[in-house]
Amino acid sequence: MTGRALAGNKVLCGALGIAGLLLVMEAAGRAGLVDPAVLPLTSTILTRVAELAVDGEFLANVGATMTAWGLGLLLTVAVTVPLGLLLGSLPKLETAVRPLIEFLRPIPSVALIPLAILIFPDRLDLKIAVIFYASCWPVLINTMYGLQDVDPVAKETLRSFGFGPLAVLWRVSLPSTAPFIATGVRLAGGIALILAISAELLAGGSDGIGAYVIKAGSSPDGLEFIIAATMWAGILGVVTNSLFIGTERRLFRWHAARAGVTR
Amino acid sequence: MKRPGSHAAPRAASPSGSRVFLRAVLRLWLVPVALVLWEAGTRAAANPYFPPPTTIVVRMRDMWLTGPASRLWLSDSALENFPPSLGRLFAGWAIAGVIGILLGVMLGRSVVLARFVDPLVHFGRAIPPPMLLPLLIALMSIGTQMQLTTIVFGVVWPVLLNTVDGARYVDRQHVETARVFGFSRGQRLWRVILPSSMPKIFAGLRLSLSLALILMVISELVGSTNGIGFQLRAAERAFDPPGLWGALVVLGLLGYALNLAFFTVERRVLSWHRAAKQTT
Amino acid sequence: MLEISNLTHTYGSGPSAHNALGGIDLRVAEGELVCIVGPSGCGKSTLLRSIAGLLRPTGGQVVLNGTPVAQTPDDLAVVFQDYSRSLFPWMSVADNISLPLRRKGQGKKERVRSAMEALEQVGLADAAGKYPWELSGGMQQRVSIARALAYRPSLMLMDEPFGSVDAQTREDLEDLTLRVRGHHNMTILLITHDIDESVYVGDRVVVLSKAPARVVEDLRVDLPGPRDQISTREHPDFVRLRAEVGRLVRGMRTSQASAS
């Protein structure tokens, strides 16, 4: 393959980039530029990453985090999407509620964790509650504005054929808004993961990736495991994000084609 | 794309004072109603974790507003905790902004470089920032350096990705005009690529700002000896719900003020963009 | 001063290749205003981009003032069709015009003076501080022309410059182009699909065939000056030339349509 063709291959370049960085870091560690006692060698970390993949304890913790994540997200969607549709359909109500949203939204959701620690003795309840508060905003706002973005001509066309407002909502507004809702859920997914792990880090408790990391911190070679767990959290994030995007693209091909949207 | 001979963007007239007031009332009427409901509801429920707003306000005053008038009534506690928090927030955001814009322009304009670096960027972005805390605490121990690193690492991504997007998709006609009229590379960068990317860059900076607030709080909850987040944690440990709520209110106000300030600046700097979009 | 020899260009390669230019030969003398017409899609834009150095043709050569064109030459300016995307919206009108002049090594005062002069020539002296989106379409295109003027190029390329404005504005801009050419004795190459315009404005009309484009006919326009929208267009020579160009272009179009 010529150099030009090499540079054109996206996957190859990406892989080379990753490999290059790992090699540089490994070399820095071995050459003594970075003290291995402070920052473990890349090869050690990669070994740990592989070990964790089959470590039952770690996988159980991942499961606990993802369970809380999933339940929290489900609750958010179940409550917020209907609420968003309601607010989006009644502009007077939306205008009245909007200042409340503007005041509540900027409150950093992680700041609620200390309060939630006091209120919710059960760790799972705590995580779900905190995830709900943090994730409801992107879903709510995307639903409301997606609804307002619906093409009025499409709605009027259906009305002219004698369909009532509820039918219009179901047959026109909802399918039109669905891509926006999907984007909101994807954003919420990322936020929910951050909140789940933050709650585990702050509230302690026995399960979850955050709890695993705290426990690892107390053992002598714990730093390697902490970094490895962090890598896995990143991989988890990439995988969930890609799944969301893939599903969105598959479900909403018509939307992307019309709007020329790539993200 | 035919246009009529005379079609120009009008300048909006500013409304009169009483109309502004009336419109504000119509928009905000639910807020005092909600406050009253909140007060009534918490008094009725008498739950220790949900103190009435009046109690919260009193607690806030006791914590932060007991100082002399010359210092805007700020108490020692306020002066010890607010400035460090704000300092970290802005420093972290600014550093992340500079790094994000620099890297973003490089990656946006060089497709080859972007191919190599893309997976790294996506991976880095996916790491939940709170997971960095145990790592960074182990490496740097608690303190400002650790917090700044957390904020910068977590917050650089929105700016970076948005800048890449903006720098990559500069209108082809702008680029060609620059080529035809022989702009130097520096001129192309400063006079064409950067201004053209400004709208996207600002969107990224706005996202980064809210994210920076979140990360500032969480880094102070875990690894700090001062700051609003630290006070939040202290209130939790001392079983002081009004104090907790007070810190939450301050954070909410801070977040709101930051949004407002950013919005105002953005409107001024990007006025050309809004107006240009309206007329096309 | 402009010599184009056997210019060819093919987009892509293999079976899906599109041969846009099939060997164009053209000479333009100094001070001439040459209009290029042809059926749509015949490669007029490709030709212009090759001359402007925005595109490297696959064959042939473009020589400007004795130097072969490799990248965008220094003494060339382009007026694009889409003024809204060609003028920079974040700069005022005056800045849009004076920025390219830095290339010429002019100091700030000189640049401002050149910009104001150019604006006066196009009749927009009080628009200097305004922003492009505050002006109408016709005015924006005039700013584009002013920018090209201030640059003092030896060759001005205009790519369907009046295609996006209404008919009356188009007439004003055509007359402006003639005035400007007369004042500076500037060499202009104007690409247009409007046959009337090509005959009204040009000293020569070059008709291109459909892709792969070749020069079908190179007509001299000998109309009495100064040209005027009403009297010139009534002139029998105008009517004759216009009909001939029309037949040539239409002939191309009909053969194109029957071939597809």
Coordinates of N, CA, C and O in Angstrom, one line a residue, chain B residues 1-9 11 171-174 176-177 179-183 187 191-192 195-196 271-272 275-276 279, chain C residues 49 53-54 72 76 78 80 82-91 99-100 102-103 133-136 147 151 163-164 166 170:
Chain B
M1 N -32.1 31.7 -6.9 CA -32.0 32.5 -5.7 C -32.1 34.0 -6.0 O -31.3 34.8 -5.7
K2 N -33.3 34.3 -6.7 CA -33.5 35.7 -7.0 C -34.0 36.5 -5.8 O -34.8 36.0 -5.1
R3 N -33.5 37.7 -5.7 CA -34.0 38.5 -4.6 C -34.5 39.8 -5.1 O -34.1 40.3 -6.1
P4 N -35.5 40.4 -4.4 CA -36.1 41.7 -4.9 C -35.0 42.7 -4.7 O -34.1 42.6 -3.9
G5 N -35.2 43.8 -5.4 CA -34.1 44.8 -5.5 C -33.7 45.4 -4.1 O -32.6 45.6 -3.8
S6 N -34.8 45.8 -3.4 CA -34.4 46.4 -2.1 C -34.9 45.5 -0.9 O -36.1 45.4 -0.7
H7 N -34.0 44.8 -0.3 CA -34.3 44.0 0.8 C -33.2 44.0 1.8 O -32.1 43.4 1.5
A8 N -33.3 44.7 2.9 CA -32.2 44.8 3.8 C -32.8 44.4 5.2 O -33.9 44.5 5.5
A9 N -31.8 44.0 6.1 CA -32.2 43.6 7.5 C -32.6 44.9 8.3 O -31.8 45.8 8.4
R11 N -33.3 47.2 11.7 CA -32.8 47.2 13.0 C -34.0 47.3 13.9 O -34.9 48.1 13.7
D171 N -17.3 27.8 5.1 CA -17.9 27.9 3.8 C -16.9 28.0 2.7 O -16.0 28.7 2.8
R172 N -17.1 27.1 1.7 CA -16.1 27.0 0.7 C -15.9 28.3 0.0 O -14.7 28.6 -0.5
Q173 N -16.9 29.1 -0.2 CA -16.8 30.3 -0.9 C -15.8 31.3 -0.1 O -15.1 32.0 -0.7
H174 N -15.9 31.2 1.2 CA -15.0 32.1 2.0 C -13.6 31.7 1.8 O -12.7 32.5 1.6
E176 N -12.4 30.1 -0.8 CA -11.9 30.4 -2.1 C -11.7 31.8 -2.3 O -10.7 32.2 -3.0
T177 N -12.5 32.7 -1.7 CA -12.3 34.1 -1.8 C -10.9 34.4 -1.2 O -10.1 35.2 -1.8
R179 N -8.4 32.5 -1.0 CA -7.3 32.1 -1.9 C -7.1 33.0 -3.1 O -6.0 33.4 -3.5
V180 N -8.3 33.4 -3.7 CA -8.2 34.2 -4.9 C -7.5 35.6 -4.6 O -6.7 36.1 -5.4
F181 N -7.8 36.1 -3.4 CA -7.2 37.4 -3.1 C -5.9 37.3 -2.4 O -5.4 38.2 -1.8
G182 N -5.4 36.1 -2.4 CA -4.0 35.9 -1.9 C -3.8 36.2 -0.4 O -2.8 36.7 0.0
F183 N -4.7 35.7 0.4 CA -4.5 35.9 1.9 C -3.3 35.0 2.3 O -3.2 33.9 1.9
Q187 N -3.5 35.3 7.8 CA -4.7 36.0 7.5 C -5.9 35.0 7.4 O -7.0 35.3 7.9
R191 N -8.6 35.8 10.0 CA -9.7 36.6 9.4 C -10.8 35.8 8.8 O -11.8 36.4 8.5
V192 N -10.5 34.5 8.6 CA -11.6 33.8 7.9 C -12.0 32.6 8.8 O -13.2 32.4 9.1
P195 N -13.1 33.5 12.7 CA -14.5 34.2 12.8 C -15.6 33.3 12.3 O -16.7 33.3 12.9
S196 N -15.3 32.5 11.2 CA -16.4 31.7 10.7 C -16.7 30.6 11.7 O -17.9 30.2 11.8
S271 N -23.3 39.1 17.0 CA -24.5 39.8 16.4 C -24.5 39.7 14.9 O -25.5 39.5 14.3
W272 N -23.3 39.6 14.3 CA -23.3 39.6 12.8 C -23.8 38.2 12.3 O -24.5 38.2 11.3
A275 N -27.7 38.2 12.6 CA -28.3 39.1 11.6 C -28.1 38.5 10.2 O -29.0 38.6 9.3
A276 N -27.0 37.9 9.9 CA -26.7 37.4 8.6 C -27.6 36.2 8.3 O -28.1 36.0 7.2
T279 N -31.2 37.1 7.2 CA -31.5 37.6 5.8 C -31.3 36.6 4.7 O -31.3 37.0 3.6
Chain C
R49 N -12.4 28.4 -13.0 CA -11.6 27.9 -11.8 C -10.2 27.6 -12.3 O -9.2 27.8 -11.6
G53 N -6.7 29.5 -11.0 CA -5.8 28.7 -10.2 C -6.4 28.0 -9.1 O -5.7 27.5 -8.2
L54 N -7.7 28.0 -9.0 CA -8.4 27.3 -7.9 C -8.5 25.8 -8.2 O -8.9 25.0 -7.4
T72 N -3.2 30.5 -7.5 CA -3.9 31.7 -7.8 C -2.9 32.9 -8.1 O -2.1 33.2 -7.2
L76 N -4.9 38.9 -10.2 CA -6.2 38.4 -10.7 C -7.2 38.5 -9.6 O -6.9 38.3 -8.4
V78 N -11.5 37.8 -8.6 CA -12.7 37.1 -9.0 C -14.0 37.7 -8.4 O -13.9 38.1 -7.2
F80 N -17.6 36.5 -7.5 CA -18.4 35.2 -7.5 C -19.9 35.5 -7.7 O -20.3 36.6 -7.4
D82 N -22.3 34.1 -5.9 CA -23.0 34.1 -4.6 C -22.4 35.1 -3.7 O -21.5 34.7 -2.9
Y83 N -22.8 36.4 -3.8 CA -22.1 37.4 -3.0 C -22.3 37.2 -1.5 O -21.4 37.6 -0.7
S84 N -23.4 36.6 -1.1 CA -23.7 36.5 0.3 C -22.7 35.5 1.0 O -22.4 35.6 2.2
R85 N -22.1 34.6 0.2 CA -21.2 33.7 0.8 C -19.7 34.1 0.4 O -18.8 33.5 0.9
S86 N -19.6 35.1 -0.4 CA -18.3 35.5 -0.8 C -17.8 36.7 0.0 O -16.6 36.7 0.4
L87 N -18.7 37.6 0.4 CA -18.3 38.6 1.3 C -18.3 38.1 2.7 O -19.1 37.2 3.1
F88 N -17.4 38.5 3.6 CA -17.3 38.0 4.9 C -18.3 38.7 5.8 O -18.1 39.9 6.0
P89 N -19.3 38.0 6.4 CA -20.3 38.7 7.2 C -19.8 39.3 8.5 O -20.5 40.2 9.0
W90 N -18.6 38.9 9.0 CA -18.2 39.4 10.2 C -17.4 40.7 10.1 O -16.8 41.2 11.0
M91 N -17.2 41.1 8.8 CA -16.4 42.3 8.6 C -17.3 43.4 7.9 O -18.2 43.0 7.2
L99 N -9.1 44.4 3.1 CA -8.3 43.3 3.6 C -7.4 42.7 2.5 O -6.2 42.5 2.7
P100 N -7.9 42.4 1.3 CA -7.1 41.9 0.3 C -5.9 42.8 -0.1 O -4.9 42.3 -0.6
R102 N -3.8 44.2 1.7 CA -2.6 44.0 2.5 C -1.6 43.2 1.7 O -0.4 43.4 1.9
R103 N -2.1 42.4 0.8 CA -1.2 41.6 0.0 C -0.4 42.4 -0.9 O 0.8 42.1 -1.2
W133 N -24.8 42.1 5.4 CA -26.2 41.7 5.5 C -27.2 42.8 5.7 O -28.4 42.6 5.7
E134 N -26.6 44.0 5.9 CA -27.5 45.2 5.9 C -27.8 45.7 4.6 O -28.6 46.7 4.5
L135 N -27.2 45.2 3.5 CA -27.4 45.7 2.2 C -28.2 44.8 1.4 O -28.3 43.6 1.6
S136 N -28.8 45.3 0.3 CA -29.6 44.5 -0.6 C -28.7 43.7 -1.4 O -27.5 43.9 -1.5
R147 N -14.5 45.4 -4.4 CA -13.4 44.7 -3.9 C -12.4 44.3 -5.0 O -11.2 44.4 -4.8
Y151 N -8.5 46.0 -5.8 CA -7.3 45.1 -5.9 C -6.4 45.4 -7.1 O -5.3 45.0 -7.2
G163 N -26.4 36.7 -11.8 CA -27.4 35.7 -11.9 C -28.3 35.7 -10.7 O -29.5 35.2 -10.8
S164 N -27.9 36.3 -9.6 CA -28.7 36.2 -8.4 C -29.5 37.5 -8.0 O -29.9 37.7 -6.9
D166 N -32.3 40.7 -9.3 CA -33.5 40.9 -10.2 C -33.1 41.7 -11.5 O -32.0 42.2 -11.6
R170 N -29.8 44.0 -12.4 CA -28.9 43.4 -13.4 C -28.5 44.4 -14.4 O -27.3 44.5 -14.8

